[in-house]
Amino acid sequence: MKRYGRITGWGKSVPERVLTNHDLEQMVDTSDEWIVTRTGIRERHIAGPGETTATMSIEACRKALKQAEVAPEAVDLIIIATSTPDYLCPSVSSMVQDQLGATRAAAFTLAAGCTGFVYGLVTANQFIETGLYEKVLVVGVEMLSPFVDWTDRTTCVLFGDGGAAVLVEASDVPTGILSCELGSDGSDWDALYYPGGGCANPFSEEVLRNREHYLRMDGRRIFKFATRKMTDAVINVVRDSGLTWDDIELIIPHQANSRIIELARRRLKVAPEKMMVNLDRYGNTSAASIPLALCDALEEGRL
């Protein structure tokens, strides 16, 4: 009998501190109007003392398990999608597994940038379809604030911290993921990266002096890539799912820039109410972006 992976629980975790555009006006040469016009962002959550990628993951997982009425001991696998783990070693997924009390669970960290949650969700579904696991937690989480140059107005206005989790459970009823599309294009690898701190350019006094341990971005290249790829991917998964466009109630895109989302919406020719947008409240949270939007859509009754 074919097995299907269905989402049975979900939960989010965002830091209490909110940094508004008006706050940023006091920090760098920018304005609320400039930020909103070019990005659609109005505020973002910033982690405070004691808040980390691991703590946000644990809170989100607990909420997802409570929603599904599943005990931590029943979880088979935890997948943490993040580019900002607490430490390079040990794996943040193992820390979450221990502190969550998921004593039976395997755990690994998946680094795929902003697409991390999608990769994690598809991976969880594969484990379930093969019959290896019954219950898989998938977390998309980022703590980007320590890696943002708060003197660089082109990047510091964009990013925020947060996380969200879903529990994917095995089912005999046809449900869950109907189609998917994964891909990679490393040709523009330096359009969004940390120049220093990795093994190619290890952390040093020179890296610190040149501020190469902070995130750098070429927004023009990213905009061009994102609008093209997101549109193509949505068209392909709808086609492969066997559904019609009339069947689609909501599209949940990565929340990076309102102009990217709006251009994709126009190209797809869907109504504004069919495109989930919560970018204004969180900014770009990378791997946390899509699950945060999924949780908000569920809370708002849009799914």
Short mmCIF file of N, CA, C and O in Angstrom, two decimals, residues 181 225-237 245 260-261 263-269:
data_model
loop_
_atom_site.label_atom_id
_atom_site.label_comp_id
_atom_site.label_asym_id
_atom_site.label_seq_id
_atom_site.Cartn_x
_atom_site.Cartn_y
_atom_site.Cartn_z
N GLU A 181 9.31 20.44 -7.23
CA GLU A 181 10.41 20.75 -8.14
C GLU A 181 11.56 21.35 -7.33
O GLU A 181 11.39 22.37 -6.67
N PHE A 225 16.95 36.60 -11.11
CA PHE A 225 16.91 35.14 -10.97
C PHE A 225 15.61 34.69 -10.31
O PHE A 225 14.93 33.76 -10.79
N ALA A 226 15.24 35.35 -9.21
CA ALA A 226 14.11 34.90 -8.41
C ALA A 226 12.78 35.00 -9.16
O ALA A 226 11.96 34.09 -9.10
N THR A 227 12.58 36.09 -9.86
CA THR A 227 11.30 36.27 -10.56
C THR A 227 11.12 35.22 -11.66
O THR A 227 10.02 34.72 -11.88
N ARG A 228 12.21 34.89 -12.34
CA ARG A 228 12.12 33.89 -13.41
C ARG A 228 11.91 32.49 -12.85
O ARG A 228 11.01 31.76 -13.29
N LYS A 229 12.71 32.11 -11.88
CA LYS A 229 12.68 30.74 -11.37
C LYS A 229 11.40 30.45 -10.58
O LYS A 229 10.86 29.35 -10.65
N MET A 230 10.94 31.42 -9.79
CA MET A 230 9.75 31.17 -9.00
C MET A 230 8.54 30.96 -9.90
O MET A 230 7.73 30.06 -9.66
N THR A 231 8.41 31.76 -10.93
CA THR A 231 7.29 31.62 -11.86
C THR A 231 7.32 30.26 -12.55
O THR A 231 6.31 29.55 -12.61
N ASP A 232 8.49 29.88 -13.05
CA ASP A 232 8.61 28.58 -13.74
C ASP A 232 8.29 27.42 -12.81
O ASP A 232 7.60 26.47 -13.19
N ALA A 233 8.78 27.48 -11.56
CA ALA A 233 8.57 26.39 -10.62
C ALA A 233 7.09 26.21 -10.28
O ALA A 233 6.59 25.08 -10.22
N VAL A 234 6.39 27.31 -10.06
CA VAL A 234 4.96 27.22 -9.73
C VAL A 234 4.18 26.63 -10.90
O VAL A 234 3.33 25.75 -10.72
N ILE A 235 4.47 27.08 -12.11
CA ILE A 235 3.79 26.54 -13.30
C ILE A 235 4.03 25.03 -13.41
O ILE A 235 3.10 24.25 -13.67
N ASN A 236 5.26 24.62 -13.19
CA ASN A 236 5.60 23.20 -13.33
C ASN A 236 4.93 22.32 -12.28
O ASN A 236 4.44 21.23 -12.60
N VAL A 237 4.91 22.77 -11.01
CA VAL A 237 4.32 21.91 -9.98
C VAL A 237 2.81 21.83 -10.11
O VAL A 237 2.21 20.78 -9.83
N TRP A 245 -5.59 25.38 -12.41
CA TRP A 245 -5.34 26.65 -11.72
C TRP A 245 -6.54 27.06 -10.87
O TRP A 245 -6.38 27.72 -9.85
N ILE A 260 9.29 41.24 -6.08
CA ILE A 260 9.49 39.92 -6.68
C ILE A 260 8.18 39.14 -6.66
O ILE A 260 7.78 38.53 -7.66
N ILE A 261 7.49 39.17 -5.52
CA ILE A 261 6.23 38.44 -5.38
C ILE A 261 5.17 38.99 -6.33
O ILE A 261 4.46 38.23 -7.00
N LEU A 263 5.58 40.69 -9.18
CA LEU A 263 5.89 40.40 -10.57
C LEU A 263 5.56 38.95 -10.90
O LEU A 263 4.99 38.66 -11.96
N ALA A 264 5.89 38.04 -9.98
CA ALA A 264 5.55 36.63 -10.20
C ALA A 264 4.04 36.44 -10.26
O ALA A 264 3.53 35.67 -11.09
N ARG A 265 3.32 37.15 -9.39
CA ARG A 265 1.86 37.03 -9.38
C ARG A 265 1.26 37.46 -10.71
O ARG A 265 0.37 36.79 -11.26
N ARG A 266 1.76 38.58 -11.25
CA ARG A 266 1.25 39.07 -12.54
C ARG A 266 1.58 38.10 -13.67
O ARG A 266 0.76 37.87 -14.56
N ARG A 267 2.77 37.53 -13.63
CA ARG A 267 3.15 36.57 -14.68
C ARG A 267 2.31 35.30 -14.60
O ARG A 267 1.99 34.69 -15.62
N LEU A 268 1.95 34.90 -13.38
CA LEU A 268 1.12 33.71 -13.19
C LEU A 268 -0.36 34.00 -13.44
O LEU A 268 -1.16 33.07 -13.54
N LYS A 269 -0.72 35.29 -13.47
CA LYS A 269 -2.09 35.73 -13.72
C LYS A 269 -3.05 35.20 -12.66
O LYS A 269 -4.12 34.66 -12.98
#
